[in-house]
Amino acid sequence: MPGVCGAKDCGKEASLQCPTCVSLHLPVSYFCSKDCFSKSWSEHKKAHGVVPPPLPDIFVGFEFTGPLRPYPITPRRKVPDSIPKPDYYLTGVPLSERDVKRNGIEIIKKPKDLAALREACRIGREVLDIAGAFVRAGKTTEEIDELVHNSTIERGAYPSPLNYRGFPKSCCTSVNEIVCHGIPDLRPLQNGDIVNVDVSVYHGGFHSDLNETYFVEDESSDVKVDPNTKLLVDTTYNALYKAIEYCKPGAMYRDIGDVIHKVVKEHGFSIIRTYCGHGLGRLFHCAPNVPHYPGNKAVGVMKPGHVFTIEPMINAGGWQDLQWPDNWTSATKDGKPSAQFEHTLLITDSGCEILTARTRGSYKDRFVL
């Protein structure tokens, strides 16, 4: 499928590909002519310096679905003793999640509990905005993780993903064809990438959870995010907010997938089925399950005091995904891009409150508040 010429101020349909990018398995860059390619060479060649290191043993023989490859991962970061921690921080096993009734949805309505929950969500929002403002070409997802970790503990909170079921980092960073649960590593971001940053914090006995997908395209670079990928990100954002508009007391959890599907199908995109939104509060993951695809069998009706996430993962191609051998990273099965946005929500007596809503201080890419 042809793309758009990567030369600055060109914008013509293009089918010529950079042969060096192809040989290095880097993201595809298109040019409409040899002249445009030559004019762009001094800037474009910078992308060729991003060459994956040798694969870890667990990946040898694995058939990757897209061009992204794993890079080295640094050791797990430490959290000061003074910061209260969830039950899994040492063992990686969330025992409290095992003990709770599988279909029981916690009601959070006491003023002191709601105040603590809102504070955890406020901190999560602040940390994600710091991370989002940091995203640019040349920065690694490892650096994003370091920033998220330090920003979280500076606010007296614990980064919820850290050692949750053994996850080695303090946030998830999912680039291009990675659907979710990408492990931050030493790969530099490149112009033309998209990256989802998923932040969760534990503070005052409550968890918050939110994420956004960002464009990586420096103003000075000729390499931009593909227009269809921008449409994918835009559509995912709109699908989340349409789903939020549906939420109120008496609404069925299973119908959220139908709302999202109506937005996504207009552009021929698809919805991941392996992962879903979830309840949270005192626990990081609990009931209800909130699938994002139509015709699902989710049980439950929304009631005041229910707290949960909606976090649709939308693919440019098919809905299937494939997990990497690291047992975390999930990639689209066809190697095409995937985007995601997430909010933590509270059902109120009259509707729905976005606890992780953007603020005037929030990082903004092309999306409006």
mmCIF file of C-alpha atoms in Angstrom:
data_model
loop_
_atom_site.group_PDB
_atom_site.id
_atom_site.type_symbol
_atom_site.label_atom_id
_atom_site.label_comp_id
_atom_site.label_asym_id
_atom_site.label_seq_id
_atom_site.Cartn_x
_atom_site.Cartn_y
_atom_site.Cartn_z
ATOM 1 C CA MET A 1 0.000 0.000 0.000
ATOM 2 C CA PRO A 2 1.521 3.387 -0.979
ATOM 3 C CA GLY A 3 2.116 6.035 1.649
ATOM 4 C CA VAL A 4 2.762 9.762 1.776
ATOM 5 C CA CYS A 5 6.093 11.230 0.708
ATOM 6 C CA GLY A 6 8.379 11.845 3.692
ATOM 7 C CA ALA A 7 10.036 14.899 2.138
ATOM 8 C CA LYS A 8 9.277 18.167 3.917
ATOM 9 C CA ASP A 9 6.311 20.084 2.456
ATOM 10 C CA CYS A 10 5.697 17.476 -0.264
ATOM 11 C CA GLY A 11 2.694 15.382 0.798
ATOM 12 C CA LYS A 12 2.343 13.520 -2.523
ATOM 13 C CA GLU A 13 1.381 9.860 -2.709
ATOM 14 C CA ALA A 14 4.550 7.788 -2.681
ATOM 15 C CA SER A 15 5.612 4.178 -3.205
ATOM 16 C CA LEU A 16 9.451 4.341 -3.217
ATOM 17 C CA GLN A 17 10.977 3.000 0.000
ATOM 18 C CA CYS A 18 14.366 3.744 1.528
ATOM 19 C CA PRO A 19 16.423 0.562 0.865
ATOM 20 C CA THR A 20 18.501 1.046 4.020
ATOM 21 C CA CYS A 21 15.376 1.206 6.194
ATOM 22 C CA VAL A 22 14.108 -1.972 4.568
ATOM 23 C CA SER A 23 17.371 -3.851 5.142
ATOM 24 C CA LEU A 24 17.535 -2.727 8.796
ATOM 25 C CA HIS A 25 13.843 -3.572 9.373
ATOM 26 C CA LEU A 26 13.131 0.010 10.407
ATOM 27 C CA PRO A 27 9.680 1.663 10.063
ATOM 28 C CA VAL A 28 8.812 2.171 6.402
ATOM 29 C CA SER A 29 9.619 5.601 4.929
ATOM 30 C CA TYR A 30 8.102 6.491 1.554
ATOM 31 C CA PHE A 31 9.275 8.982 -1.073
ATOM 32 C CA CYS A 32 7.536 10.023 -4.284
ATOM 33 C CA SER A 33 10.741 10.455 -6.305
ATOM 34 C CA LYS A 34 14.509 10.095 -6.186
ATOM 35 C CA ASP A 35 14.724 13.879 -6.021
ATOM 36 C CA CYS A 36 12.646 14.025 -2.817
ATOM 37 C CA PHE A 37 14.670 11.163 -1.372
ATOM 38 C CA SER A 38 17.954 13.000 -2.096
ATOM 39 C CA LYS A 39 16.704 16.264 -0.603
ATOM 40 C CA SER A 40 15.646 14.449 2.584
ATOM 41 C CA TRP A 41 18.753 12.294 2.956
ATOM 42 C CA SER A 42 20.680 14.448 5.453
ATOM 43 C CA GLU A 43 17.807 14.269 7.954
ATOM 44 C CA HIS A 44 16.423 10.865 7.055
ATOM 45 C CA LYS A 45 19.728 8.997 7.447
ATOM 46 C CA LYS A 46 19.708 9.767 11.191
ATOM 47 C CA ALA A 47 17.089 7.037 11.591
ATOM 48 C CA HIS A 48 19.563 4.443 10.349
ATOM 49 C CA GLY A 49 21.619 4.727 13.515
ATOM 50 C CA VAL A 50 18.901 2.908 15.438
ATOM 51 C CA VAL A 51 20.018 -0.682 14.878
ATOM 52 C CA PRO A 52 18.707 -3.370 17.261
ATOM 53 C CA PRO A 53 21.320 -5.140 19.413
ATOM 54 C CA PRO A 54 21.571 -8.952 19.365
ATOM 55 C CA LEU A 55 18.360 -10.619 20.518
ATOM 56 C CA PRO A 56 18.164 -12.125 24.024
ATOM 57 C CA ASP A 57 18.121 -15.923 24.026
ATOM 58 C CA ILE A 58 14.372 -16.133 24.685
ATOM 59 C CA PHE A 59 13.704 -14.404 21.348
ATOM 60 C CA VAL A 60 15.943 -16.571 19.173
ATOM 61 C CA GLY A 61 13.763 -18.218 16.531
ATOM 62 C CA PHE A 62 10.724 -16.091 17.395
ATOM 63 C CA GLU A 63 8.904 -14.716 14.343
ATOM 64 C CA PHE A 64 8.191 -11.047 15.004
ATOM 65 C CA THR A 65 5.052 -9.698 13.373
ATOM 66 C CA GLY A 66 6.423 -6.195 12.711
ATOM 67 C CA PRO A 67 9.703 -4.258 12.577
ATOM 68 C CA LEU A 68 10.016 -3.506 16.312
ATOM 69 C CA ARG A 69 12.628 -5.487 18.242
ATOM 70 C CA PRO A 70 13.442 -5.730 21.969
ATOM 71 C CA TYR A 71 16.371 -3.766 23.362
ATOM 72 C CA PRO A 72 18.249 -4.284 26.646
ATOM 73 C CA ILE A 73 16.323 -3.699 29.868
ATOM 74 C CA THR A 74 17.875 -2.136 32.962
ATOM 75 C CA PRO A 75 17.392 -3.555 36.498
ATOM 76 C CA ARG A 76 14.203 -2.921 38.436
ATOM 77 C CA ARG A 77 14.114 0.404 40.235
ATOM 78 C CA LYS A 78 13.807 0.745 44.003
ATOM 79 C CA VAL A 79 11.095 2.475 46.016
ATOM 80 C CA PRO A 80 11.922 4.205 49.317
ATOM 81 C CA ASP A 81 10.911 2.350 52.500
ATOM 82 C CA SER A 82 8.835 5.353 53.567
ATOM 83 C CA ILE A 83 6.320 4.921 50.718
ATOM 84 C CA PRO A 84 3.328 2.621 51.440
ATOM 85 C CA LYS A 85 3.274 -0.305 49.023
ATOM 86 C CA PRO A 86 0.719 -2.793 47.652
ATOM 87 C CA ASP A 87 0.827 -6.414 48.829
ATOM 88 C CA TYR A 88 2.648 -7.674 45.723
ATOM 89 C CA TYR A 89 5.654 -5.347 45.831
ATOM 90 C CA LEU A 90 8.019 -8.047 47.131
ATOM 91 C CA THR A 91 6.595 -11.322 45.823
ATOM 92 C CA GLY A 92 4.900 -10.132 42.642
ATOM 93 C CA VAL A 93 1.729 -11.961 43.725
ATOM 94 C CA PRO A 94 -1.380 -9.812 44.371
ATOM 95 C CA LEU A 95 -2.854 -12.017 47.093
ATOM 96 C CA SER A 96 -5.628 -9.532 47.862
ATOM 97 C CA GLU A 97 -6.958 -9.949 44.318
ATOM 98 C CA ARG A 98 -7.207 -13.693 44.868
ATOM 99 C CA ASP A 99 -9.190 -13.263 48.068
ATOM 100 C CA VAL A 100 -11.890 -10.955 46.725
ATOM 101 C CA LYS A 101 -15.087 -12.459 45.324
ATOM 102 C CA ARG A 102 -14.672 -12.905 41.590
ATOM 103 C CA ASN A 103 -17.958 -11.227 40.607
ATOM 104 C CA GLY A 104 -18.191 -8.758 43.469
ATOM 105 C CA ILE A 105 -17.878 -5.106 42.417
ATOM 106 C CA GLU A 106 -16.674 -2.828 45.207
ATOM 107 C CA ILE A 107 -18.782 0.222 46.012
ATOM 108 C CA ILE A 108 -16.665 3.257 46.868
ATOM 109 C CA LYS A 109 -18.870 6.002 48.315
ATOM 110 C CA LYS A 110 -17.431 7.065 51.672
ATOM 111 C CA PRO A 111 -16.133 10.653 51.444
ATOM 112 C CA LYS A 112 -12.682 9.788 52.848
ATOM 113 C CA ASP A 113 -12.315 6.893 50.387
ATOM 114 C CA LEU A 114 -13.382 9.037 47.444
ATOM 115 C CA ALA A 115 -10.950 11.746 48.517
ATOM 116 C CA ALA A 116 -8.092 9.230 48.638
ATOM 117 C CA LEU A 117 -9.088 7.760 45.258
ATOM 118 C CA ARG A 118 -9.268 11.198 43.651
ATOM 119 C CA GLU A 119 -5.827 12.050 45.009
ATOM 120 C CA ALA A 120 -4.344 8.859 43.528
ATOM 121 C CA CYS A 121 -5.933 9.759 40.194
ATOM 122 C CA ARG A 122 -4.693 13.347 40.394
ATOM 123 C CA ILE A 123 -1.140 12.091 40.940
ATOM 124 C CA GLY A 124 -1.469 9.602 38.085
ATOM 125 C CA ARG A 125 -2.658 12.371 35.753
ATOM 126 C CA GLU A 126 0.222 14.605 36.771
ATOM 127 C CA VAL A 127 2.813 11.871 36.223
ATOM 128 C CA LEU A 128 1.439 10.902 32.800
ATOM 129 C CA ASP A 129 1.494 14.520 31.681
ATOM 130 C CA ILE A 130 5.133 14.796 32.710
ATOM 131 C CA ALA A 131 5.930 11.662 30.711
ATOM 132 C CA GLY A 132 3.949 12.829 27.689
ATOM 133 C CA ALA A 133 5.748 16.171 27.568
ATOM 134 C CA PHE A 134 9.057 14.279 27.562
ATOM 135 C CA VAL A 135 8.267 12.147 24.489
ATOM 136 C CA ARG A 136 10.432 12.997 21.493
ATOM 137 C CA ALA A 137 12.750 11.364 18.985
ATOM 138 C CA GLY A 138 16.017 10.167 20.486
ATOM 139 C CA LYS A 139 14.598 9.567 23.960
ATOM 140 C CA THR A 140 14.348 5.942 25.058
ATOM 141 C CA THR A 141 11.366 4.325 26.723
ATOM 142 C CA GLU A 142 13.821 3.480 29.526
ATOM 143 C CA GLU A 143 14.206 7.223 30.102
ATOM 144 C CA ILE A 144 10.416 7.574 30.135
ATOM 145 C CA ASP A 145 10.215 4.835 32.753
ATOM 146 C CA GLU A 146 12.882 6.526 34.882
ATOM 147 C CA LEU A 147 10.965 9.798 34.702
ATOM 148 C CA VAL A 148 7.660 8.102 35.595
ATOM 149 C CA HIS A 149 9.277 6.236 38.493
ATOM 150 C CA ASN A 150 10.959 9.292 39.974
ATOM 151 C CA SER A 151 7.929 11.537 39.473
ATOM 152 C CA THR A 152 5.726 8.955 41.208
ATOM 153 C CA ILE A 153 7.884 8.431 44.289
ATOM 154 C CA GLU A 154 8.511 12.197 44.584
ATOM 155 C CA ARG A 155 4.754 12.464 45.159
ATOM 156 C CA GLY A 156 4.777 9.794 47.838
ATOM 157 C CA ALA A 157 3.167 7.174 45.599
ATOM 158 C CA TYR A 158 4.129 3.685 44.420
ATOM 159 C CA PRO A 159 4.219 2.895 40.653
ATOM 160 C CA SER A 160 1.566 0.160 40.521
ATOM 161 C CA PRO A 161 3.028 -1.859 37.598
ATOM 162 C CA LEU A 162 6.353 -2.380 39.406
ATOM 163 C CA ASN A 163 6.636 -6.120 40.182
ATOM 164 C CA TYR A 164 2.897 -6.634 39.635
ATOM 165 C CA ARG A 165 2.883 -10.307 38.633
ATOM 166 C CA GLY A 166 6.609 -9.832 38.025
ATOM 167 C CA PHE A 167 6.438 -6.849 35.636
ATOM 168 C CA PRO A 168 9.965 -5.376 35.720
ATOM 169 C CA LYS A 169 9.273 -1.671 35.211
ATOM 170 C CA SER A 170 7.277 1.255 36.618
ATOM 171 C CA CYS A 171 5.119 1.924 33.551
ATOM 172 C CA CYS A 172 4.242 0.308 30.227
ATOM 173 C CA THR A 173 5.468 1.815 26.945
ATOM 174 C CA SER A 174 3.984 0.349 23.759
ATOM 175 C CA VAL A 175 5.489 1.482 20.441
ATOM 176 C CA ASN A 176 3.934 1.180 16.959
ATOM 177 C CA GLU A 177 2.606 -2.411 16.549
ATOM 178 C CA ILE A 178 2.735 -3.121 20.290
ATOM 179 C CA VAL A 179 -0.805 -3.345 21.622
ATOM 180 C CA CYS A 180 -0.042 -3.102 25.347
ATOM 181 C CA HIS A 181 2.297 -4.130 28.187
ATOM 182 C CA GLY A 182 5.443 -3.052 26.346
ATOM 183 C CA ILE A 183 8.477 -3.165 28.646
ATOM 184 C CA PRO A 184 10.531 0.069 28.667
ATOM 185 C CA ASP A 185 13.987 -0.511 27.203
ATOM 186 C CA LEU A 186 16.981 1.230 25.624
ATOM 187 C CA ARG A 187 15.532 1.660 22.115
ATOM 188 C CA PRO A 188 15.521 5.360 21.103
ATOM 189 C CA LEU A 189 12.183 6.622 19.820
ATOM 190 C CA GLN A 190 12.218 7.600 16.142
ATOM 191 C CA ASN A 191 10.373 10.255 14.205
ATOM 192 C CA GLY A 192 7.309 8.553 12.755
ATOM 193 C CA ASP A 193 6.728 6.338 15.810
ATOM 194 C CA ILE A 194 3.695 6.362 18.041
ATOM 195 C CA VAL A 195 4.115 5.403 21.695
ATOM 196 C CA ASN A 196 1.545 4.649 24.361
ATOM 197 C CA VAL A 197 2.552 5.433 27.934
ATOM 198 C CA ASP A 198 0.474 3.639 30.587
ATOM 199 C CA VAL A 199 0.790 5.041 34.114
ATOM 200 C CA SER A 200 -0.700 3.612 37.308
ATOM 201 C CA VAL A 201 0.033 4.766 40.845
ATOM 202 C CA TYR A 202 -0.832 3.505 44.326
ATOM 203 C CA HIS A 203 -1.400 6.203 46.949
ATOM 204 C CA GLY A 204 -3.463 6.403 50.112
ATOM 205 C CA GLY A 205 -4.592 2.801 49.723
ATOM 206 C CA PHE A 206 -6.002 3.269 46.192
ATOM 207 C CA HIS A 207 -4.782 2.706 42.623
ATOM 208 C CA SER A 208 -5.312 4.914 39.580
ATOM 209 C CA ASP A 209 -4.806 3.878 35.946
ATOM 210 C CA LEU A 210 -4.610 5.907 32.731
ATOM 211 C CA ASN A 211 -2.763 6.052 29.429
ATOM 212 C CA GLU A 212 -2.370 8.034 26.234
ATOM 213 C CA THR A 213 -0.812 7.490 22.810
ATOM 214 C CA TYR A 214 1.651 10.117 21.604
ATOM 215 C CA PHE A 215 3.080 11.053 18.219
ATOM 216 C CA VAL A 216 6.856 11.129 17.816
ATOM 217 C CA GLU A 217 7.590 13.764 15.182
ATOM 218 C CA ASP A 218 9.970 16.642 15.782
ATOM 219 C CA GLU A 219 9.043 19.850 14.000
ATOM 220 C CA SER A 220 12.457 19.963 12.320
ATOM 221 C CA SER A 221 12.171 16.439 10.927
ATOM 222 C CA ASP A 222 10.837 15.463 7.522
ATOM 223 C CA VAL A 223 9.707 12.118 8.927
ATOM 224 C CA LYS A 224 6.163 12.302 10.299
ATOM 225 C CA VAL A 225 3.611 9.842 11.638
ATOM 226 C CA ASP A 226 1.738 8.188 8.769
ATOM 227 C CA PRO A 227 -1.681 9.872 8.163
ATOM 228 C CA ASN A 228 -3.579 6.592 8.543
ATOM 229 C CA THR A 229 -1.826 5.993 11.872
ATOM 230 C CA LYS A 230 -2.837 9.481 12.995
ATOM 231 C CA LEU A 231 -6.402 8.623 12.039
ATOM 232 C CA LEU A 232 -6.099 5.421 14.095
ATOM 233 C CA VAL A 233 -4.972 7.373 17.163
ATOM 234 C CA ASP A 234 -7.689 9.990 16.656
ATOM 235 C CA THR A 235 -10.356 7.284 16.269
ATOM 236 C CA THR A 236 -9.205 5.484 19.420
ATOM 237 C CA TYR A 237 -9.411 8.728 21.384
ATOM 238 C CA ASN A 238 -12.922 9.430 20.103
ATOM 239 C CA ALA A 239 -14.051 5.857 20.810
ATOM 240 C CA LEU A 240 -12.996 6.156 24.447
ATOM 241 C CA TYR A 241 -14.963 9.356 24.956
ATOM 242 C CA LYS A 242 -18.062 8.011 23.223
ATOM 243 C CA ALA A 243 -17.912 5.022 25.586
ATOM 244 C CA ILE A 244 -17.579 7.345 28.578
ATOM 245 C CA GLU A 245 -20.663 9.298 27.454
ATOM 246 C CA TYR A 246 -22.635 6.046 27.671
ATOM 247 C CA CYS A 247 -21.724 5.384 31.322
ATOM 248 C CA LYS A 248 -24.332 6.071 34.027
ATOM 249 C CA PRO A 249 -26.305 4.163 36.660
ATOM 250 C CA GLY A 250 -28.258 1.313 35.054
ATOM 251 C CA ALA A 251 -26.050 1.036 31.954
ATOM 252 C CA MET A 252 -24.842 -2.457 31.024
ATOM 253 C CA TYR A 253 -21.100 -3.084 30.994
ATOM 254 C CA ARG A 254 -21.429 -5.365 27.986
ATOM 255 C CA ASP A 255 -22.839 -2.551 25.835
ATOM 256 C CA ILE A 256 -19.655 -0.470 26.020
ATOM 257 C CA GLY A 257 -18.198 -2.673 23.283
ATOM 258 C CA ASP A 258 -21.090 -1.851 20.960
ATOM 259 C CA VAL A 259 -20.530 1.887 21.460
ATOM 260 C CA ILE A 260 -16.815 1.587 20.669
ATOM 261 C CA HIS A 261 -17.478 -0.621 17.641
ATOM 262 C CA LYS A 262 -19.748 2.009 16.057
ATOM 263 C CA VAL A 263 -16.913 4.531 16.123
ATOM 264 C CA VAL A 264 -14.167 2.172 14.985
ATOM 265 C CA LYS A 265 -15.959 0.413 12.129
ATOM 266 C CA GLU A 266 -16.372 3.653 10.155
ATOM 267 C CA HIS A 267 -12.644 3.603 9.402
ATOM 268 C CA GLY A 268 -12.117 -0.126 8.959
ATOM 269 C CA PHE A 269 -10.132 -0.509 12.167
ATOM 270 C CA SER A 270 -10.511 -3.429 14.601
ATOM 271 C CA ILE A 271 -10.762 -3.933 18.362
ATOM 272 C CA ILE A 272 -8.450 -6.103 20.458
ATOM 273 C CA ARG A 273 -10.353 -8.852 22.309
ATOM 274 C CA THR A 274 -7.609 -10.323 24.494
ATOM 275 C CA TYR A 275 -7.483 -7.403 26.943
ATOM 276 C CA CYS A 276 -10.227 -5.355 28.566
ATOM 277 C CA GLY A 277 -10.956 -2.570 31.025
ATOM 278 C CA HIS A 278 -11.283 -3.509 34.673
ATOM 279 C CA GLY A 279 -12.401 -2.493 38.112
ATOM 280 C CA LEU A 280 -9.872 -0.912 40.432
ATOM 281 C CA GLY A 281 -9.621 0.938 43.714
ATOM 282 C CA ARG A 282 -8.051 -0.770 46.677
ATOM 283 C CA LEU A 283 -7.070 -3.478 44.184
ATOM 284 C CA PHE A 284 -5.151 -2.879 40.950
ATOM 285 C CA HIS A 285 -7.366 -5.250 38.931
ATOM 286 C CA CYS A 286 -10.767 -6.590 39.965
ATOM 287 C CA ALA A 287 -14.378 -6.812 38.810
ATOM 288 C CA PRO A 288 -15.979 -5.665 36.610
ATOM 289 C CA ASN A 289 -14.423 -6.829 33.352
ATOM 290 C CA VAL A 290 -15.081 -4.245 30.641
ATOM 291 C CA PRO A 291 -14.593 -5.694 27.116
ATOM 292 C CA HIS A 292 -14.286 -3.197 24.276
ATOM 293 C CA TYR A 293 -15.661 -5.319 21.413
ATOM 294 C CA PRO A 294 -19.316 -5.873 20.399
ATOM 295 C CA GLY A 295 -21.380 -8.909 21.346
ATOM 296 C CA ASN A 296 -19.330 -9.675 24.468
ATOM 297 C CA LYS A 297 -20.744 -11.524 27.484
ATOM 298 C CA ALA A 298 -19.708 -9.118 30.241
ATOM 299 C CA VAL A 299 -21.973 -9.223 33.274
ATOM 300 C CA GLY A 300 -23.116 -6.404 35.504
ATOM 301 C CA VAL A 301 -24.962 -3.120 35.604
ATOM 302 C CA MET A 302 -23.334 0.166 36.543
ATOM 303 C CA LYS A 303 -24.187 1.487 39.988
ATOM 304 C CA PRO A 304 -23.118 4.600 41.926
ATOM 305 C CA GLY A 305 -19.760 3.921 43.551
ATOM 306 C CA HIS A 306 -18.454 1.598 40.834
ATOM 307 C CA VAL A 307 -14.902 2.467 39.764
ATOM 308 C CA PHE A 308 -13.404 1.002 36.585
ATOM 309 C CA THR A 309 -11.340 1.731 33.494
ATOM 310 C CA ILE A 310 -12.235 1.899 29.840
ATOM 311 C CA GLU A 311 -9.092 1.467 27.709
ATOM 312 C CA PRO A 312 -9.823 0.438 24.104
ATOM 313 C CA MET A 313 -6.921 -0.973 22.091
ATOM 314 C CA ILE A 314 -7.637 -0.336 18.412
ATOM 315 C CA ASN A 315 -5.665 -1.859 15.525
ATOM 316 C CA ALA A 316 -5.086 -0.531 12.027
ATOM 317 C CA GLY A 317 -5.395 -4.098 10.703
ATOM 318 C CA GLY A 318 -6.891 -7.268 12.171
ATOM 319 C CA TRP A 319 -7.942 -7.658 15.798
ATOM 320 C CA GLN A 320 -5.647 -10.594 16.628
ATOM 321 C CA ASP A 321 -2.562 -10.148 18.802
ATOM 322 C CA LEU A 322 0.518 -12.238 19.595
ATOM 323 C CA GLN A 323 2.497 -12.190 22.850
ATOM 324 C CA TRP A 324 6.267 -11.966 22.757
ATOM 325 C CA PRO A 325 8.368 -14.584 24.614
ATOM 326 C CA ASP A 326 8.933 -12.092 27.462
ATOM 327 C CA ASN A 327 5.359 -13.032 28.519
ATOM 328 C CA TRP A 328 4.286 -9.381 28.592
ATOM 329 C CA THR A 329 4.657 -7.544 25.302
ATOM 330 C CA SER A 330 1.603 -7.973 23.062
ATOM 331 C CA ALA A 331 1.942 -7.157 19.340
ATOM 332 C CA THR A 332 -0.596 -7.042 16.536
ATOM 333 C CA LYS A 333 -0.532 -10.314 14.648
ATOM 334 C CA ASP A 334 -0.218 -8.572 11.282
ATOM 335 C CA GLY A 335 2.426 -6.081 12.446
ATOM 336 C CA LYS A 336 0.241 -3.032 11.831
ATOM 337 C CA PRO A 337 0.013 -0.166 14.363
ATOM 338 C CA SER A 338 -2.187 -0.194 17.452
ATOM 339 C CA ALA A 339 -3.338 2.729 19.620
ATOM 340 C CA GLN A 340 -4.888 3.053 23.081
ATOM 341 C CA PHE A 341 -6.297 5.616 25.516
ATOM 342 C CA GLU A 342 -7.506 4.979 29.075
ATOM 343 C CA HIS A 343 -9.307 6.718 31.925
ATOM 344 C CA THR A 344 -10.339 5.736 35.445
ATOM 345 C CA LEU A 345 -14.070 6.377 35.899
ATOM 346 C CA LEU A 346 -16.487 6.707 38.835
ATOM 347 C CA ILE A 347 -20.213 6.116 38.448
ATOM 348 C CA THR A 348 -22.107 8.842 40.317
ATOM 349 C CA ASP A 349 -25.779 9.194 41.200
ATOM 350 C CA SER A 350 -26.380 11.176 38.020
ATOM 351 C CA GLY A 351 -23.778 9.932 35.552
ATOM 352 C CA CYS A 352 -20.034 9.373 35.305
ATOM 353 C CA GLU A 353 -16.976 11.258 36.567
ATOM 354 C CA ILE A 354 -13.618 11.000 34.786
ATOM 355 C CA LEU A 355 -11.233 10.775 37.724
ATOM 356 C CA THR A 356 -8.138 10.976 35.506
ATOM 357 C CA ALA A 357 -9.412 13.782 33.265
ATOM 358 C CA ARG A 358 -7.008 16.105 31.526
ATOM 359 C CA THR A 359 -6.395 19.440 33.219
ATOM 360 C CA ARG A 360 -5.238 22.817 31.983
ATOM 361 C CA GLY A 361 -1.712 21.756 32.828
ATOM 362 C CA SER A 362 -1.969 18.527 30.850
ATOM 363 C CA TYR A 363 0.351 17.735 27.982
ATOM 364 C CA LYS A 364 -1.509 18.198 24.692
ATOM 365 C CA ASP A 365 -0.646 16.756 21.319
ATOM 366 C CA ARG A 366 -3.184 17.290 18.535
ATOM 367 C CA PHE A 367 -6.149 16.494 20.751
ATOM 368 C CA VAL A 368 -8.200 19.206 22.426
ATOM 369 C CA LEU A 369 -9.266 19.185 26.071
#
